[in-house]
Coordinates of C-alpha atoms in Angstrom, one line a residue:
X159 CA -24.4 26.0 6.2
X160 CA -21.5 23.8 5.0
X161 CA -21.2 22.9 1.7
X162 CA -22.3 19.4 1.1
X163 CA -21.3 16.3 -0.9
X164 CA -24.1 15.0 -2.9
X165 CA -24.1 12.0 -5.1
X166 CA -26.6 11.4 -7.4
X167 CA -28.2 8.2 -8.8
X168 CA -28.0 6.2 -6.0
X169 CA -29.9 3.3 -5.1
X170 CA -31.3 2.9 -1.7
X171 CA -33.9 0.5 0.3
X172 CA -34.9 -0.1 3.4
X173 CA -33.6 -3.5 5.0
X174 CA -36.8 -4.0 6.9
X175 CA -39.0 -5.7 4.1
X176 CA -42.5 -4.3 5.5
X177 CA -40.9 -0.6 5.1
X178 CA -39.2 -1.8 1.7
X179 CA -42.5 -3.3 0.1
X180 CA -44.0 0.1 0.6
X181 CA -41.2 1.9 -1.3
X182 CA -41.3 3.3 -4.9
X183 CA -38.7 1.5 -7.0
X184 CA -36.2 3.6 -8.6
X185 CA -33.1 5.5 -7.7
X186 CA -32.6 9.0 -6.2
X187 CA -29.6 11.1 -4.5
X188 CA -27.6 10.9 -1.2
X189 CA -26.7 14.3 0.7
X190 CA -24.2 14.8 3.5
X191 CA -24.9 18.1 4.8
X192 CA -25.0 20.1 8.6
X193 CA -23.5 23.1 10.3
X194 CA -22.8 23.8 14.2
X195 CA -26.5 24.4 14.7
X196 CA -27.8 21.6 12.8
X197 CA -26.5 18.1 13.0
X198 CA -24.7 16.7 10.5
X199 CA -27.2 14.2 8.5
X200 CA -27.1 11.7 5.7
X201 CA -30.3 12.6 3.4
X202 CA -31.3 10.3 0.8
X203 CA -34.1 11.6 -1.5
X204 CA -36.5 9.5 -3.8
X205 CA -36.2 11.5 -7.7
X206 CA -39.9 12.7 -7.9
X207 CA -40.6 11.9 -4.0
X208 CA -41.8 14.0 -1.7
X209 CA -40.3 12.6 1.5
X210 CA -37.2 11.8 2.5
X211 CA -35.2 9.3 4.7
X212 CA -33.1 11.6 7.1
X213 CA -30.1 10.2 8.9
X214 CA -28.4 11.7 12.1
X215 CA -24.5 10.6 11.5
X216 CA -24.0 11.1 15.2
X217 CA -25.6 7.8 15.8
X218 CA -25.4 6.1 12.6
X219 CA -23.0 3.1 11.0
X220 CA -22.4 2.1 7.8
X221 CA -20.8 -1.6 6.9
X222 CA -19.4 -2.8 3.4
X223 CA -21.4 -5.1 1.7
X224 CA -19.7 -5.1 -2.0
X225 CA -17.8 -3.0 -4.3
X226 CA -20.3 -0.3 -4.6
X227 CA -22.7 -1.3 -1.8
X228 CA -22.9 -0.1 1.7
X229 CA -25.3 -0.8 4.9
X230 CA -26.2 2.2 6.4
X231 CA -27.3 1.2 10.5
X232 CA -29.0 4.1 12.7
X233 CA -30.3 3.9 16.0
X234 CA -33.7 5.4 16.5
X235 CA -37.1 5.9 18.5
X236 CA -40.4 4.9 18.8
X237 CA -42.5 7.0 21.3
X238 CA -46.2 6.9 21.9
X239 CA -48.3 8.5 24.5
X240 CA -48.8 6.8 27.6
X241 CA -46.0 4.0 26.3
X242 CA -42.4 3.6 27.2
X243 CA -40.0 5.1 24.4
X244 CA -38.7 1.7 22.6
X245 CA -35.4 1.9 20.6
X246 CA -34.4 -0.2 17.7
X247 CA -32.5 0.2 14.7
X248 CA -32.8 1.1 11.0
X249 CA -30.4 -0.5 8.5
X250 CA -30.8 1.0 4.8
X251 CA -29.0 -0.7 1.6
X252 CA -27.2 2.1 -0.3
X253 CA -25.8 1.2 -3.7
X254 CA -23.7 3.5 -5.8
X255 CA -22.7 3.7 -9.5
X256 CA -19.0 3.0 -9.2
X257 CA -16.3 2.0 -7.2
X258 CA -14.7 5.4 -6.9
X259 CA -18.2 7.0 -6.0
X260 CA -18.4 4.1 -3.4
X261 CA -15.1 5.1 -1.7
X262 CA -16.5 9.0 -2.0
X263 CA -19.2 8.2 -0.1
X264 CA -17.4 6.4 2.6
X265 CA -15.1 8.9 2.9
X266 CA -17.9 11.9 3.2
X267 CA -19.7 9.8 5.9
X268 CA -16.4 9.1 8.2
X269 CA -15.7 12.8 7.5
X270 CA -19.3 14.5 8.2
X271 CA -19.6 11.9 11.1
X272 CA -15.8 13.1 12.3
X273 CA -17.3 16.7 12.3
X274 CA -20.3 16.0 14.5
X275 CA -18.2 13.8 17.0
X276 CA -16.1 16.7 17.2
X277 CA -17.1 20.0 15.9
X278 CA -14.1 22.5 14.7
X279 CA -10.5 23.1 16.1
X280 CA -11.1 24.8 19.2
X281 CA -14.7 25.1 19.4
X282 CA -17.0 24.3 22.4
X283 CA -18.5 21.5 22.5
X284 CA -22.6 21.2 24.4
X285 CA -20.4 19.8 27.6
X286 CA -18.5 23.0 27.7
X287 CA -14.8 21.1 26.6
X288 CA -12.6 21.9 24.0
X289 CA -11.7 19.4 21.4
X290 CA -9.5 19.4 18.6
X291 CA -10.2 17.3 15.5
X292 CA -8.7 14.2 15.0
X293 CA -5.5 14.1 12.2
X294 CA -6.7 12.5 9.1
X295 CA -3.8 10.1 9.6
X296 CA -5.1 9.3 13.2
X297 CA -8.6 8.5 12.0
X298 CA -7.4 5.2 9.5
X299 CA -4.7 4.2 11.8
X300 CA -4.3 2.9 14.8
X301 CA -2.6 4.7 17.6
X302 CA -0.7 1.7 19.0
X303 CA 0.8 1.0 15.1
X304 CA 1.4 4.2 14.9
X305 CA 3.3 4.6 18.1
X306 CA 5.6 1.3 17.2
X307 CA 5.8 2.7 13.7
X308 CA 7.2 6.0 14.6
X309 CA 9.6 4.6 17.7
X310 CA 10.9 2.4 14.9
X311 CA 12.3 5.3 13.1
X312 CA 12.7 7.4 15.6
X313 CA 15.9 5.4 16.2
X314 CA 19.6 5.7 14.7
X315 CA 20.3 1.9 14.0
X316 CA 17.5 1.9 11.4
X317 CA 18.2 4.9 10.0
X318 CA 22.2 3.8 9.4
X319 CA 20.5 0.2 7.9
X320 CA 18.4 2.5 5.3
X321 CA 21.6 4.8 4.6
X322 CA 23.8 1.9 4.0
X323 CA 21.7 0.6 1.4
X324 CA 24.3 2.0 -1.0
X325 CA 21.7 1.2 -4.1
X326 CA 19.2 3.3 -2.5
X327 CA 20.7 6.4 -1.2
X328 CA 23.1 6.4 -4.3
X329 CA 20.5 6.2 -6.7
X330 CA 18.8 9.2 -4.8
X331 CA 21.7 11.4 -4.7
X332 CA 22.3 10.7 -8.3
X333 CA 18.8 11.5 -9.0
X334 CA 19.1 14.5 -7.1
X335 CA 22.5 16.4 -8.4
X336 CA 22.1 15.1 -11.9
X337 CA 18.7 17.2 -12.0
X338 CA 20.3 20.6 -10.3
X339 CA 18.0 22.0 -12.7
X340 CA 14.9 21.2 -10.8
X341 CA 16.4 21.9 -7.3
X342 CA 18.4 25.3 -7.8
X343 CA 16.4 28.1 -5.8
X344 CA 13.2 26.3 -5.4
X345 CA 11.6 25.4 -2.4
X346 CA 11.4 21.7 -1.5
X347 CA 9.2 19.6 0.9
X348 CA 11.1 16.2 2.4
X349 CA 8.4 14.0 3.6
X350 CA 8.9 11.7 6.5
X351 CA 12.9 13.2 6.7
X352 CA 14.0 10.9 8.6
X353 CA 18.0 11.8 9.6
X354 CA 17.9 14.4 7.1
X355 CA 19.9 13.1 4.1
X356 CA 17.4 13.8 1.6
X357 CA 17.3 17.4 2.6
X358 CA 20.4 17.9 2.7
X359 CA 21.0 16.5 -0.8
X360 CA 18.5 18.8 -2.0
X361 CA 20.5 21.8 -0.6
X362 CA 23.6 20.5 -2.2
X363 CA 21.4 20.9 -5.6
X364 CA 21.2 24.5 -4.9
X365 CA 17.2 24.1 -3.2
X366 CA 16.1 27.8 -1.7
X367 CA 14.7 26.5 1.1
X368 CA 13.7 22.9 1.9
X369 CA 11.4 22.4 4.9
X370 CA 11.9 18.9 6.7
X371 CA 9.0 17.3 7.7
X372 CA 9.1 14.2 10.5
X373 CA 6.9 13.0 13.2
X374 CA 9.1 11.1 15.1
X375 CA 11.9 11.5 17.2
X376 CA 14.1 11.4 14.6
X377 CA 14.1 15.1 14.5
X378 CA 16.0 15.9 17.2
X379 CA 19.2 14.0 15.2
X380 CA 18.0 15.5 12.2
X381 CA 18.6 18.9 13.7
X382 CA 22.0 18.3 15.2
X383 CA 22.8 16.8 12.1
X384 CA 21.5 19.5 9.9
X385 CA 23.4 21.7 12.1
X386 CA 26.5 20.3 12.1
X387 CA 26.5 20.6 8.1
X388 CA 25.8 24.9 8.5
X389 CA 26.7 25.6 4.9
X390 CA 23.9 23.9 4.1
X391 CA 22.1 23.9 7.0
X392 CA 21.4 26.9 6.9
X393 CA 18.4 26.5 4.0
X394 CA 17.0 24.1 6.4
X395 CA 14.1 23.9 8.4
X396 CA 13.0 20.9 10.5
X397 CA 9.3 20.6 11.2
X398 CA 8.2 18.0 13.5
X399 CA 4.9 16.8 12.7
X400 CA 2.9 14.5 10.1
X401 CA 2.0 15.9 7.0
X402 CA -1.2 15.9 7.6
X403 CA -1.1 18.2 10.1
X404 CA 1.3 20.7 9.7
X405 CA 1.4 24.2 8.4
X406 CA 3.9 25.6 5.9
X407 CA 4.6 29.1 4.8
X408 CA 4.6 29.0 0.7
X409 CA 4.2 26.1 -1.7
X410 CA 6.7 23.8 -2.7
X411 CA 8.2 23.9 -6.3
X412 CA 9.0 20.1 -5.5
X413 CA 8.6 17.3 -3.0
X414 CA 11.1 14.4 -2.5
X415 CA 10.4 11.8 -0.6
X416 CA 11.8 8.1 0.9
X417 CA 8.0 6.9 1.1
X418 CA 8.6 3.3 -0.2
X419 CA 7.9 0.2 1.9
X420 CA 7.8 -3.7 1.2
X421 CA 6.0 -4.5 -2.0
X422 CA 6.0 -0.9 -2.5
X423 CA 2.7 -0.3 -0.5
X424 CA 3.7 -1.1 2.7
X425 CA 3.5 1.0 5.9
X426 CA 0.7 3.1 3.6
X427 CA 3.8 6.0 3.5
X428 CA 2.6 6.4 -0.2
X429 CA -1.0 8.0 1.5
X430 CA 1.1 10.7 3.4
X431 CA 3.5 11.7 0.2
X432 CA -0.2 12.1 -2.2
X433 CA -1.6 14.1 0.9
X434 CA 1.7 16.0 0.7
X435 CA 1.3 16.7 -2.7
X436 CA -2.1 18.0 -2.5
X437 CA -1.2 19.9 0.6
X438 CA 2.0 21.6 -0.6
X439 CA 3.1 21.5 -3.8
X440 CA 2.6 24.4 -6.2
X441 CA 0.5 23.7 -9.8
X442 CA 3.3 22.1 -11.8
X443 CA 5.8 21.0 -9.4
X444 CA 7.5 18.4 -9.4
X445 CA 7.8 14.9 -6.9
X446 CA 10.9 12.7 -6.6
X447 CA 10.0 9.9 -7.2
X448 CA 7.3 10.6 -9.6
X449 CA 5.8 7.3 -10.5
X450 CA 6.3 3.2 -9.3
X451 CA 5.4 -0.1 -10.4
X452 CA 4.5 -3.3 -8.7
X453 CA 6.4 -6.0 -11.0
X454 CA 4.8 -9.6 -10.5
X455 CA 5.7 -13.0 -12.1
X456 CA 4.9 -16.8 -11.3
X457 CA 7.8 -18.4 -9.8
X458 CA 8.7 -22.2 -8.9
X459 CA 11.1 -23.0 -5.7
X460 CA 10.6 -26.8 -4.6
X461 CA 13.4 -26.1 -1.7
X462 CA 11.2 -22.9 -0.6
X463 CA 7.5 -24.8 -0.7
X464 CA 9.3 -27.7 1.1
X465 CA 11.0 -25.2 3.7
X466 CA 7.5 -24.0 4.7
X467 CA 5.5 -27.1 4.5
X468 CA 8.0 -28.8 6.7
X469 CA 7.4 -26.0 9.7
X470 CA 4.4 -27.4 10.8
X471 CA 6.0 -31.3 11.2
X472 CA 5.9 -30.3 14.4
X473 CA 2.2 -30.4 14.7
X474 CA 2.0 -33.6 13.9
X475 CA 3.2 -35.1 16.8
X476 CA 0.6 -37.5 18.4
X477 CA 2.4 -37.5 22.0
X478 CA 3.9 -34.6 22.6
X479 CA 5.1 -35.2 26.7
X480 CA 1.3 -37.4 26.5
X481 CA -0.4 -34.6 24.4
X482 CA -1.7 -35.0 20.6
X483 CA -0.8 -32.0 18.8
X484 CA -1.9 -32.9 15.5
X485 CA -5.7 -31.2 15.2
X486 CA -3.9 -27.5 15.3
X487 CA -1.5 -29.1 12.4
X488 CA -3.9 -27.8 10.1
X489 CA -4.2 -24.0 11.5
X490 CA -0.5 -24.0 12.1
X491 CA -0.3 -24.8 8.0
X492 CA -2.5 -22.4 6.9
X493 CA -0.6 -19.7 9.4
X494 CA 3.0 -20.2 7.7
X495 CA 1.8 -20.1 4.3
X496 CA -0.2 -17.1 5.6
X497 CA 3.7 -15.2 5.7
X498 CA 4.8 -13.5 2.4
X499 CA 8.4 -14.7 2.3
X500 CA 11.3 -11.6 1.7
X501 CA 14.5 -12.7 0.7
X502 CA 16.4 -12.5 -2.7
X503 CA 16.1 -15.1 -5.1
X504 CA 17.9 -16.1 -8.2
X505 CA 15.4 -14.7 -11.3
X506 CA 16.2 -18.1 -13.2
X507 CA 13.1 -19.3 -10.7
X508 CA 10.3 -17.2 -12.3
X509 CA 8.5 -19.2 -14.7
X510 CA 6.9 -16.6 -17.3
X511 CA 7.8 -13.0 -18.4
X512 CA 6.6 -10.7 -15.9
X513 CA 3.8 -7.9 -16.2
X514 CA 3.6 -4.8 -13.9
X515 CA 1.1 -2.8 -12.3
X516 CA 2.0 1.4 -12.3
X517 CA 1.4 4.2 -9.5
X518 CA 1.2 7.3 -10.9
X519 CA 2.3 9.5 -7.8
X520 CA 1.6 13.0 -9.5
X521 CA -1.9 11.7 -10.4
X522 CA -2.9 9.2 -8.2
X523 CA -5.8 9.6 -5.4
X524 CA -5.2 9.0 -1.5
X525 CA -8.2 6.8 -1.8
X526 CA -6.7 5.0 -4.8
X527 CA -4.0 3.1 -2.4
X528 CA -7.2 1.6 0.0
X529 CA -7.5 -1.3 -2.4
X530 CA -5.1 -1.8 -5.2
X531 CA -6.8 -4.5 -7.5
X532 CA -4.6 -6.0 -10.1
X533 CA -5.5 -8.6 -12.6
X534 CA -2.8 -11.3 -13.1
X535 CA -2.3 -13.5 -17.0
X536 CA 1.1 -15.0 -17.3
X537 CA 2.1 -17.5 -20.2
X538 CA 4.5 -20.2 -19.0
X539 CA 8.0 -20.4 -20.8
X540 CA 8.1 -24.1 -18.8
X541 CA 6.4 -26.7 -17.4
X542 CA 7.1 -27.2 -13.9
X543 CA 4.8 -27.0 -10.3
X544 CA 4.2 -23.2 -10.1
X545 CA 4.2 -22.3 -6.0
X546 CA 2.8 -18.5 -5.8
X547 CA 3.8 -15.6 -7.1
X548 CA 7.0 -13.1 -6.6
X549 CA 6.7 -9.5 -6.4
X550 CA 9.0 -6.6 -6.6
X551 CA 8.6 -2.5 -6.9
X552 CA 11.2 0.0 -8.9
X553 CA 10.3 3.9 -8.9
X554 CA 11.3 6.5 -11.1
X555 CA 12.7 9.9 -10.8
X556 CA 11.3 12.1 -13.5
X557 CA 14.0 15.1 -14.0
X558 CA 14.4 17.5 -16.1
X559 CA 17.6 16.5 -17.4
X560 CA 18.1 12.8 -16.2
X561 CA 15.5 10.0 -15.8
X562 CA 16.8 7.5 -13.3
X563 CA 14.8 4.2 -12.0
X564 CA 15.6 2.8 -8.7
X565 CA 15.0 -1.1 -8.8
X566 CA 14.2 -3.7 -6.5
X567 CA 14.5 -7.0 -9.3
X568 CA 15.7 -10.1 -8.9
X569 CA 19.5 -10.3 -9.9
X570 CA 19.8 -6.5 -9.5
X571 CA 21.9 -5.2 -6.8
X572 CA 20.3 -6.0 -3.6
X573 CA 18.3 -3.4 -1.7
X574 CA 16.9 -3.7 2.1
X575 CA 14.0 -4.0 0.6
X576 CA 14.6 -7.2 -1.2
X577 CA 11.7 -8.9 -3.1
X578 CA 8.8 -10.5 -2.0
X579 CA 7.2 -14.0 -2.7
X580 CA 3.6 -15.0 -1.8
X581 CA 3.5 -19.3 -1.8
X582 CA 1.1 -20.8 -2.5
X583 CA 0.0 -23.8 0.0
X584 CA -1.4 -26.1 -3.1
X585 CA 0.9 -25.3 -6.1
X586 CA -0.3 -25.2 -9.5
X587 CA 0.9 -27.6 -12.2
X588 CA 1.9 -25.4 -15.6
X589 CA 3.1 -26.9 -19.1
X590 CA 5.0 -24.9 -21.2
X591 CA 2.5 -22.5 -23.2
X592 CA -0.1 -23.0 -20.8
X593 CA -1.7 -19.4 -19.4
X594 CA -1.5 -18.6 -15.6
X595 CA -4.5 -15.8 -14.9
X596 CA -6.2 -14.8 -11.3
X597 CA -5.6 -11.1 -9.5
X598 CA -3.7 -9.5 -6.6
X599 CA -6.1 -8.1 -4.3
X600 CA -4.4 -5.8 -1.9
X601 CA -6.8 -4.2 0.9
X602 CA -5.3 -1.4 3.0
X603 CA -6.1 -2.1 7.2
X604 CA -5.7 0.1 10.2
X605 CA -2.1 -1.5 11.2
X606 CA -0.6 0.3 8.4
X607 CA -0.3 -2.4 5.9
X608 CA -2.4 -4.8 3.5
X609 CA -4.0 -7.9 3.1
X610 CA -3.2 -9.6 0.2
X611 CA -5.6 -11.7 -1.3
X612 CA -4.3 -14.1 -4.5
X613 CA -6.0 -15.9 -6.7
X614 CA -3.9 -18.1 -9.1
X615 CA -5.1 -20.3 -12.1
X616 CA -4.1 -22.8 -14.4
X617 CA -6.2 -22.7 -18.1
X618 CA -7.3 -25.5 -20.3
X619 CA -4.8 -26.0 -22.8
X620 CA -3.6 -27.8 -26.0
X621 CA -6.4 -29.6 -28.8
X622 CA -9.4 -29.7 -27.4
X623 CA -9.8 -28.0 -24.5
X624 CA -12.7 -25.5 -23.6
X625 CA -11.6 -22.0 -24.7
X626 CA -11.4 -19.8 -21.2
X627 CA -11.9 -22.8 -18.6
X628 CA -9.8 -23.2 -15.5
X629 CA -8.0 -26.6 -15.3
X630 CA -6.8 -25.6 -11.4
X631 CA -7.1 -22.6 -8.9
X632 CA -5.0 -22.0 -6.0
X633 CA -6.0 -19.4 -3.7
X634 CA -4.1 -17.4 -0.6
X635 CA -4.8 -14.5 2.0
X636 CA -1.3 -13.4 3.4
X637 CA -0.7 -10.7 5.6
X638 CA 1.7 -8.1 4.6
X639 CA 2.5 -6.9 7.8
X640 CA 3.9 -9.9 9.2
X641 CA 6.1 -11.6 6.5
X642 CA 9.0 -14.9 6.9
X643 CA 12.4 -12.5 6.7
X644 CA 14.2 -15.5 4.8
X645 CA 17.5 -13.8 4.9
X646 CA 20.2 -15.7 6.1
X647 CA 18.8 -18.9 4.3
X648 CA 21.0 -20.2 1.3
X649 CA 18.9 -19.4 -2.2
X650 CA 20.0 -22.0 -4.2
X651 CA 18.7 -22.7 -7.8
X652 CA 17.6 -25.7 -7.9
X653 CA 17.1 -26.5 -12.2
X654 CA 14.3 -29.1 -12.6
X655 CA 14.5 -31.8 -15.6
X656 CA 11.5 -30.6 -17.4
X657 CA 12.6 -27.3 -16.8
X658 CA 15.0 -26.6 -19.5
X659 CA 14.6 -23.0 -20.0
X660 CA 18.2 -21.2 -21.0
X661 CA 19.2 -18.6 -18.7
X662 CA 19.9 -16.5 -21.7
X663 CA 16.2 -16.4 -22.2
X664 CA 15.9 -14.9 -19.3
X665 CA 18.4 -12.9 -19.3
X666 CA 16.5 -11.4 -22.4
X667 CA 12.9 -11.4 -20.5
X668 CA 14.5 -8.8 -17.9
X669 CA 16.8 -6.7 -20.4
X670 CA 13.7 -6.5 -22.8
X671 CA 11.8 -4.5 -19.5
X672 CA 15.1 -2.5 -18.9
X673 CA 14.8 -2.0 -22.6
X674 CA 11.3 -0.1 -21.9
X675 CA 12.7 1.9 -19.0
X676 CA 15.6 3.2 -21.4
X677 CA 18.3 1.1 -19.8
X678 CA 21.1 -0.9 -21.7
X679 CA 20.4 -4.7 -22.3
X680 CA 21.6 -6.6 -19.2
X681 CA 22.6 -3.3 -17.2
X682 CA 20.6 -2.2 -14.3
X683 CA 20.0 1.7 -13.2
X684 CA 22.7 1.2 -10.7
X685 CA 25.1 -0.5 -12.8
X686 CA 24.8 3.0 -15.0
X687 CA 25.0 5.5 -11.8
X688 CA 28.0 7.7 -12.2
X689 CA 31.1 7.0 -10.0
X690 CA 31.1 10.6 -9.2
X691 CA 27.8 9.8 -6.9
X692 CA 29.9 8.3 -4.6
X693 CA 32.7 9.7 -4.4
X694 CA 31.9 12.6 -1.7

């Protein structure tokens, strides 16, 4: 028999009340098990009970009801002689202990239910086909995303727009030959390869071997690229295929990687490079880039919350060629301010100090990146009408020799990545000292991106007021995946009479974090890369 997953202490009922008035109270433990000749079942056992409630997964649901909390939904029979067979269903509340047992035990039912819908690579199935299991990565995302996803790299113009963002693919090279160290005869692992450029990097280090893993068609310019560079070519080898599929020879002594999308989560590339990790590197090796952080600050942009506002004017129009336009004005609101906006905007427009959230890459669980949860508190340095909050990502390259951050901040060097700015539709109003608290919910989704839930909040403050209570809340649900590219707008700055904050200050709030990373005051990782990085 398979080995099973069990999880212990769990709560359970039945939904039906005259089946959950008979049950004992108390908690007891879930078991996923089966094998080809049993079906694979979901048992949950009463501690000190007897009986038992079996589940058959091949017929069974289960729904999200709350952090820990799941509704478990099989279809069953009733048969009695000399009576037509009636079918209903059976819905049973399962509670767990904690969130991360909660996201186990969804991820042991989607995987024993996987199993019975399609048995093992190659085996017969009761019909007499042949089936071969689904990827992991095509069982969480869907195939059409997928197919735009990987036809959007599979192309050469986006591959020249990523290698001519001189900040990124500098600070990788310099990353890369400054820690030879950790590249001379190992074996490497490039995830999602792409044209080829980190591998080829990593050969110039000296790397053994490094095996070049891409699923799209990509690879075929990879390999004429690869091949048109023999000297190092030659300790290449392309793989097409994702990483959750394909097959290596030996371990890797170290995995580099490009997997880095908007806000840092984006395209959920970061699932494939921990999947890698598990997959291929060797106890102790190493990952460029090892670690990120999610930076986050309240901002305030009058000409940006007007901008927005002012796109649906339009649906205001109460004869429009003899039509009334204005009951979708509302929806048509609520859809812009549903866009995260990306452009680049001066840093003298965040309002408080920011505070950062950090991904541990060497560490950090697949499941880990399905909901990110981060709790926001902010102090203002102003007082001013605060209008959402701005977001940007920087990663860091762990070397032996060199440490070396790569940066997406305001009033660094500007990456294609820019930063990113959720507004809010009702702005908060801030005075200086005043504490800005709420939480950045992200939730991963099929498409490949996140849902972005924020709350915002404005305390009680000065002599007097109630310690803890909220004064004003502002809330927004934005969708990653389909933000307002702001690019070719102007960014002005627009300074605000009550906003007299020096830009020194500021200037001191960003070198102070530089500070922490081991950066000079006022000088950003790129401003420190050597000259000899580009010079090639």
């Amino acid at each position: 028999m398979a080995s099973p997953d069990q999880f212990p202490n769990v709560s359970f009922a039945d939904v039906n009340a005259a089946a959950a008035a008979a049950q004992e109270p108390g908690g007891g433990t879930a078991v996923f098990s089966g094998d080809g000749a049993a079906a694979a079942r979901l048992r949950l056992a009463r501690t000190g009970a007897e009986q038992a409630v079996e589940i058959d997964l091949a017929v069974a649901q289960i729904f999200k009801l709350g952090r820990t909390e799941w509704l478990c939904v099989s279809g069953e029979t009733e048969a009695k002689s000399g009576v037509e067979e009636k079918l209903f269903s059976r819905a049973i509340k399962v509670v767990l202990r904690t969130e991360a047992e909660s996201k186990a035990f969804s991820l042991a039912f989607q995987r024993w239910k996987q199993r019975m819908i399609s048995g093992k690579d190659g085996e017969p199935l009761e019909n007499g086909s042949i089936t071969v299991c689904k990827s992991k990565f095509d069982t969480k995302i869907e195939a059409s995303s997928a197919q735009m996803y990987f036809h959007y790299y599979g192309q050469l113009l986006h591959q020249q727009n990523m290698l001519q963002d001189f900040v990124r693919t500098g600070t990788y090279y310099a990353a890369v030959m400054e820690n030879r160290s950790d590249f001379e005869g190992r074996i490497v692992v490039d995830v999602g390869a792409g044209s080829g450029i980190l591998s080829l990097f990593a050969a110039q280090a000296g790397a053994k071997h490094v095996y070049a893993v891409e699923a799209s068609e990509m690879v075929e310019h990879a390999q004429r690229l690869i091949s048109g560079n023999p000297s190092l070519g030659q300790r290449i080898t392309i793989i097409k295929g994702k990483v959750e599929d394909v097959e290596l020879p030996v371990k890797a002594d170290i995995l580099i990687s490009e997997p880095m999308g908007t806000l840092l989560v984006n395209e959920r590339m970061l699932e494939s490079y921990v999947i890698a990790r598990d997959r291929f590197l060797a106890p102790g090796g190493k990952m460029f880039p090892t670690t990120g952080r999610i930076h986050m600050a309240p901002f305030s942009d009058e000409y940006l919350y007007v901008e927005m506002a002012n796109k649906a004017l339009f649906w205001q129009q109460h004869n429009f060629f003899g039509v009334d336009l204005t009951p979708l004005h509302g929806s048509a609101f609520d859809g812009y301010f549903s866009q995260p906006v990306v452009d680049a905007f001066d840093p003298r427009l965040l309002v408080s100090p920011p505070t950062y959230h950090p991904l541990d890459f060497t560490s950090l669980k697949e499941e880990d990146l399905y909901e990110i949860d981060i709790p926001l508190s902010f102090v203002s340095s102003v007082g001013t009408r605060v209008h959402g909050l701005a977001c940007w990502f920087d990663v860091l390259f762990d070397g032996s020799t060199v440490q070396r951050w790569l940066t997406t901040a305001p009033g660094s060097p500007t990456t294609h990545w820019y930063q990113l700015r959720c507004v809010l539709s009702q702005p908060l109003y801030v005075m200086a000292g005043q504490e800005i608290t709420g939480r950045l919910h992200l939730v991963a989704h099929s498409a490949q991106s996140y849902t972005i839930y924020l709350t915002m909040s404005a305390k009680m403050w000065g002599v007097g007021a109630e310690q803890g209570g909220i004064l004003q809340t502002s809330t927004a649900k934005l969708e990653l995946k389909e933000p307002y590219y702001r690019l070719s707008q102007p960014q002005p700055y627009m300074p605000q009479d009550q906003q007299q904050q020096p830009l020194s200050s500021l200037q001191a709030q960003v070198s102070g974090q530089q500070m922490q990373d081991g950066l000079s005051p006022g000088i950003t990782v790129e401003q420190e890369r050597d000259s000899a990085a580009f010079t090639r």
